[in-house]
Short mmCIF file of C-alpha atoms in Angstrom, two decimals:
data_model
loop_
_atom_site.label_atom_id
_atom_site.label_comp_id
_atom_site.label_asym_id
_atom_site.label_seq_id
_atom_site.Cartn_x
_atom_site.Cartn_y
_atom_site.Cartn_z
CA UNK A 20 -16.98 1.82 -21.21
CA UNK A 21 -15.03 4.53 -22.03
CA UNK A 22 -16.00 4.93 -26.05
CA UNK A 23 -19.74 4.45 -24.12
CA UNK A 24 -19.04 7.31 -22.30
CA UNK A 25 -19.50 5.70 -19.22
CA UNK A 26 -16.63 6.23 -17.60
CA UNK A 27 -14.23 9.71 -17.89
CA UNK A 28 -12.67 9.15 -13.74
CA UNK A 29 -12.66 6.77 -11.35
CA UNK A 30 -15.38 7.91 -9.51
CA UNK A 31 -17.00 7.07 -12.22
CA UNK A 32 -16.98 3.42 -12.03
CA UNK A 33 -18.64 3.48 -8.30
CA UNK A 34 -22.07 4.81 -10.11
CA UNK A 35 -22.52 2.34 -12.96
CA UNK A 36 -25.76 0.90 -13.08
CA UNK A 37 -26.22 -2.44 -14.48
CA UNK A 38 -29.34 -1.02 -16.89
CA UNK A 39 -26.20 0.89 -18.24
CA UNK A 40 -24.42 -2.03 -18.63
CA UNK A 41 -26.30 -4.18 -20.28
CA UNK A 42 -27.17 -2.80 -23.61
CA UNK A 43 -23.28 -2.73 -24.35
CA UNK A 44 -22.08 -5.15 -27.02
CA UNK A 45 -19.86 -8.12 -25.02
CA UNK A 46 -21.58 -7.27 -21.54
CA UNK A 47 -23.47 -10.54 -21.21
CA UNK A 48 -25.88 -10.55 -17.66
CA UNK A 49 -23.17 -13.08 -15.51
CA UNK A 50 -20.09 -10.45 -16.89
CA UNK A 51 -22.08 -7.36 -15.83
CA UNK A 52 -22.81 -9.00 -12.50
CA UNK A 53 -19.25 -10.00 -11.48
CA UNK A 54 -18.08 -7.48 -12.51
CA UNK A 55 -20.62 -5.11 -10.29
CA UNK A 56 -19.49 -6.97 -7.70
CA UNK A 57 -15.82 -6.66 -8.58
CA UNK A 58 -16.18 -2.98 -8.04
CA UNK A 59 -18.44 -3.42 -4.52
CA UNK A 60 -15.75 -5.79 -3.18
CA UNK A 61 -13.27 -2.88 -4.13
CA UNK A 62 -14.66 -0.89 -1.13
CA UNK A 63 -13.00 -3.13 1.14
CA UNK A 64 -9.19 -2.28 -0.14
CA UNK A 65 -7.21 -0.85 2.18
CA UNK A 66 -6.19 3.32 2.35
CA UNK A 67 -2.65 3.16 1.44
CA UNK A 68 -4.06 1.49 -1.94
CA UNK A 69 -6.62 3.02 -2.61
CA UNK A 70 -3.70 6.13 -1.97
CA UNK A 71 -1.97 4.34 -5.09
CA UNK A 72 -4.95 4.22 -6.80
CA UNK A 73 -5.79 7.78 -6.93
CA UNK A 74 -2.64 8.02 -9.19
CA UNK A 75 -0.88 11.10 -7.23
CA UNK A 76 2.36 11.09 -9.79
CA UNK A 77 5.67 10.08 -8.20
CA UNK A 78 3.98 8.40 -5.44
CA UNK A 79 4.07 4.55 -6.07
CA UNK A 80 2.96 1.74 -4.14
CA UNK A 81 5.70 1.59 -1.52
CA UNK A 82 5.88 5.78 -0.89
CA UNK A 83 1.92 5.14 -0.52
CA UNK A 84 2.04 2.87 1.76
CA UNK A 85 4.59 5.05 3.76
CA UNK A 86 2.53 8.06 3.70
CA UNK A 87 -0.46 6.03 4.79
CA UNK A 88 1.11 5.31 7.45
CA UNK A 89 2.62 8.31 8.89
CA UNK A 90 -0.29 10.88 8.03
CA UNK A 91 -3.33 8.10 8.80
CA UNK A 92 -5.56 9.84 6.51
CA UNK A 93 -6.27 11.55 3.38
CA UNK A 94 -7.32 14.61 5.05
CA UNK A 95 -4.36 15.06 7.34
CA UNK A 96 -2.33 14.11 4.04
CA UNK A 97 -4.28 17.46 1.94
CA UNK A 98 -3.46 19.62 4.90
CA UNK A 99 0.44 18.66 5.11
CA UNK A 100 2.63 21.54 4.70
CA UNK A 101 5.41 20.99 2.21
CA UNK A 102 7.99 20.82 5.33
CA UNK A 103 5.58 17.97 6.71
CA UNK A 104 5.29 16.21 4.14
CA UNK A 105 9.42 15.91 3.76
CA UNK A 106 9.73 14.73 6.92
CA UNK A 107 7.59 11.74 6.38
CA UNK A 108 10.12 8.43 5.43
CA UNK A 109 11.27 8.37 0.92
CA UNK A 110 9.33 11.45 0.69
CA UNK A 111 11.99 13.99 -0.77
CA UNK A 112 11.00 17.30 -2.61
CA UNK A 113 10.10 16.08 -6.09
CA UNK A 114 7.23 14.12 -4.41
CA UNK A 115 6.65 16.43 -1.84
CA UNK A 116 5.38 19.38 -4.18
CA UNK A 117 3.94 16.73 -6.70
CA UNK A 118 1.43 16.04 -3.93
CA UNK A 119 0.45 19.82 -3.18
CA UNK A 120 0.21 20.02 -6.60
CA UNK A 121 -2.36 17.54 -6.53
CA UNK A 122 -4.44 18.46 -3.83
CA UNK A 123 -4.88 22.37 -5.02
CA UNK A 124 -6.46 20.81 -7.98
CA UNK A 125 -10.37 21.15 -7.69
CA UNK A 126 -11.09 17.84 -10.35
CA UNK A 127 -8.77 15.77 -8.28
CA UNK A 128 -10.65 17.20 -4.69
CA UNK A 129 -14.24 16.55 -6.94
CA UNK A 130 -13.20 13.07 -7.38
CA UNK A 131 -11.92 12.23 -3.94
CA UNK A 132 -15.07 13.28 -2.15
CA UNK A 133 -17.18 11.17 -4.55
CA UNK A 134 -15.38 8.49 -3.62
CA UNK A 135 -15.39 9.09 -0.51
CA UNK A 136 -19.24 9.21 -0.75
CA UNK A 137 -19.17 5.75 -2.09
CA UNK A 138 -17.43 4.40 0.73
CA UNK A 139 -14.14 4.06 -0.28
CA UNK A 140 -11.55 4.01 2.51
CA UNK A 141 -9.22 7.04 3.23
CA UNK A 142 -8.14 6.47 6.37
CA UNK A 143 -6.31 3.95 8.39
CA UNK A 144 -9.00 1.74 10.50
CA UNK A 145 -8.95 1.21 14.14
CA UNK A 146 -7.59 -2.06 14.14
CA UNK A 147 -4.52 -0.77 11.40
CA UNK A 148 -3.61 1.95 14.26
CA UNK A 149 -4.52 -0.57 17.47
CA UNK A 150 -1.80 -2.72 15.56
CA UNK A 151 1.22 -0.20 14.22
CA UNK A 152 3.57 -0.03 16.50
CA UNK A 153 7.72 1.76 15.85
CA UNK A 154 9.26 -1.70 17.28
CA UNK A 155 11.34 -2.50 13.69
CA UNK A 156 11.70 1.26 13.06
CA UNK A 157 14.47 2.02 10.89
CA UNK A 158 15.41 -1.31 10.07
CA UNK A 159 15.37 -3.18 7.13
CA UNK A 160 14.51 -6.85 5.98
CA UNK A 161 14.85 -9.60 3.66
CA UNK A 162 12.51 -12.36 3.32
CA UNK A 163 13.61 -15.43 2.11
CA UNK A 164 12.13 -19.17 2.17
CA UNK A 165 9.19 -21.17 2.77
CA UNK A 166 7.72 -20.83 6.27
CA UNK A 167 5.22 -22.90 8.54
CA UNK A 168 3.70 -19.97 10.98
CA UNK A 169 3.18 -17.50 7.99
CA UNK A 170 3.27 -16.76 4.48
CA UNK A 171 5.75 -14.51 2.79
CA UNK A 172 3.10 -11.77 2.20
CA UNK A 173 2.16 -11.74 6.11
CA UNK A 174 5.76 -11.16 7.38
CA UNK A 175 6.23 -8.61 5.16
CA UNK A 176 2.80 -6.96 6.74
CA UNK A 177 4.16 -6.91 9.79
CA UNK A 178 7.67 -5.91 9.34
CA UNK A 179 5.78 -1.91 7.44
CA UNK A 180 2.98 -2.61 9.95
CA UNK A 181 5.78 -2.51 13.02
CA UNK A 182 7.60 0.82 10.98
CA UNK A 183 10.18 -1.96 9.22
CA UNK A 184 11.46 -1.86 5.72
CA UNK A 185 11.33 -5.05 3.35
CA UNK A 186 13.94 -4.96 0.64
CA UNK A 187 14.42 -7.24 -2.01
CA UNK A 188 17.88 -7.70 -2.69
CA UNK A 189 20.81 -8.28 0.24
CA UNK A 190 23.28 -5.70 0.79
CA UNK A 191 25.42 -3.80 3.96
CA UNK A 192 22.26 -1.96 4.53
CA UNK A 193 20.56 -4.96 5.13
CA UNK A 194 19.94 -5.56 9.13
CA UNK A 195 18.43 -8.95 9.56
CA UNK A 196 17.27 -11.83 6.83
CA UNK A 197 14.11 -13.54 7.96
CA UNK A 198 15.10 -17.43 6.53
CA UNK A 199 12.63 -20.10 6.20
CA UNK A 200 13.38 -23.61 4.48
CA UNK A 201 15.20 -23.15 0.47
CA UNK A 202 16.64 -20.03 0.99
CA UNK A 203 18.95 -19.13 -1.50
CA UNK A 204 22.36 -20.07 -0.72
CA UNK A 205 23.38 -17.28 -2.73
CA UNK A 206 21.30 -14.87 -0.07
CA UNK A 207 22.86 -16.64 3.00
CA UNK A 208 26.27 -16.68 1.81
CA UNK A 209 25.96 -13.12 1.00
CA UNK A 210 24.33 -12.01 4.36
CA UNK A 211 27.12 -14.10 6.20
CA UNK A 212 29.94 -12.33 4.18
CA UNK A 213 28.45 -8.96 5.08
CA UNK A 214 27.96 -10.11 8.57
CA UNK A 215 24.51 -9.92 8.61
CA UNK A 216 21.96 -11.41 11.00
CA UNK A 217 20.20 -14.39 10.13
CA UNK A 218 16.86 -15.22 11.89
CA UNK A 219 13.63 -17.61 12.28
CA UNK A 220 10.40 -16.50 11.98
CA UNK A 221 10.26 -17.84 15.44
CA UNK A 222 13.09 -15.45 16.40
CA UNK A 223 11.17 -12.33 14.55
CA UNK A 224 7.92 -13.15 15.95
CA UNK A 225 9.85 -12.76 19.51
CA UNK A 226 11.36 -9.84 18.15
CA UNK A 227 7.88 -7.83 18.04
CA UNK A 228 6.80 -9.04 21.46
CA UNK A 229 9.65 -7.63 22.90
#
């Protein structure tokens, strides 16, 4: 697509047309189609990825996801001052002025607002800010296990959804380990060397009704 000269941004891809498409050698009608249909469907991702996506440099998926959340759109995120944008959580100064530097570029603005045109989401929606809450702020997790009520993915959701951290790896900075069935025994016996907390997802899920 891009020896075609189809595609030079991102924005781009949102205004193929599939008469474009189809002349190309290897772009068979069924490829053409799903993949049309790939790039509809990618309307639907959420703002802190599409944030990702945009390719601001320094700011990878997790500092994405954190700015999402504390500046709940791309607009408020263009208007931050560089003292603003510091205060916002793993946001020092290297990625601070790396996003200024992005925003007082006019190709990078360009392409933004033609995706925004297209639908893309840059914002968080209703529902995202009906369901954030500061509950788990400051603290940070470890999942670990198989569990019944939810999968791995979803309690990791709603630990950054509820201002929590996931980490990977155990250590004293650890607060609590979310343990399903299998965990590691290398995790627990870690976490109860270091004297740290141990729960159920039964016990977290009480946790954020509190």
């Amino acid at each position: 697509l891009f020896d075609a000269g189809l595609i030079r941004t991102i924005a781009d891809l949102y205004e193929l047309k599939r008469e474009q498409l189809l002349p190309l050698e290897r772009f068979a009608e069924k490829s053409v189609d799903n993949m049309l249909k790939g790039i509809e469907k990618s309307k639907e991702v959420p703002f802190e990825r599409v944030l990702f996506a945009i390719g601001i440099r320094y700011v990878g998926e997790t500092v994405a996801k954190k700015l999402a959340r504390h500046f709940k759109s791309i607009d408020n995120l263009q208007k931050a001052t560089f003292e603003e944008l510091v205060k916002a959580e793993d946001v020092g100064e290297k990625i601070a002025k790396s996003i200024i530097r992005y925003f007082k570029d006019e190709h990078n603005i360009e392409i933004i607002n033609r995706l925004k045109k297209h639908g893309l989401k840059f914002s968080l929606t209703e529902e995202q800010l009906q369901n954030m809450s500061d509950k788990l702020a400051g603290l940070k997790f470890v999942v670990s296990g198989v569990f019944h009520d939810f999968s791995r993915d979803e309690l990791k959701h709603l630990i950054e959804q509820n201002g929590g951290r996931v980490v990977s790896s155990v250590s004293s900075k650890t607060d609590y380990i979310i343990a399903g069935e299998n965990m590691g025994p290398s995790k627990r016996e870690k976490a109860e060397r270091l004297g740290i907390k141990i729960i159920s997802e039964k016990e977290f899920e009480k946790m954020l009704e509190e």
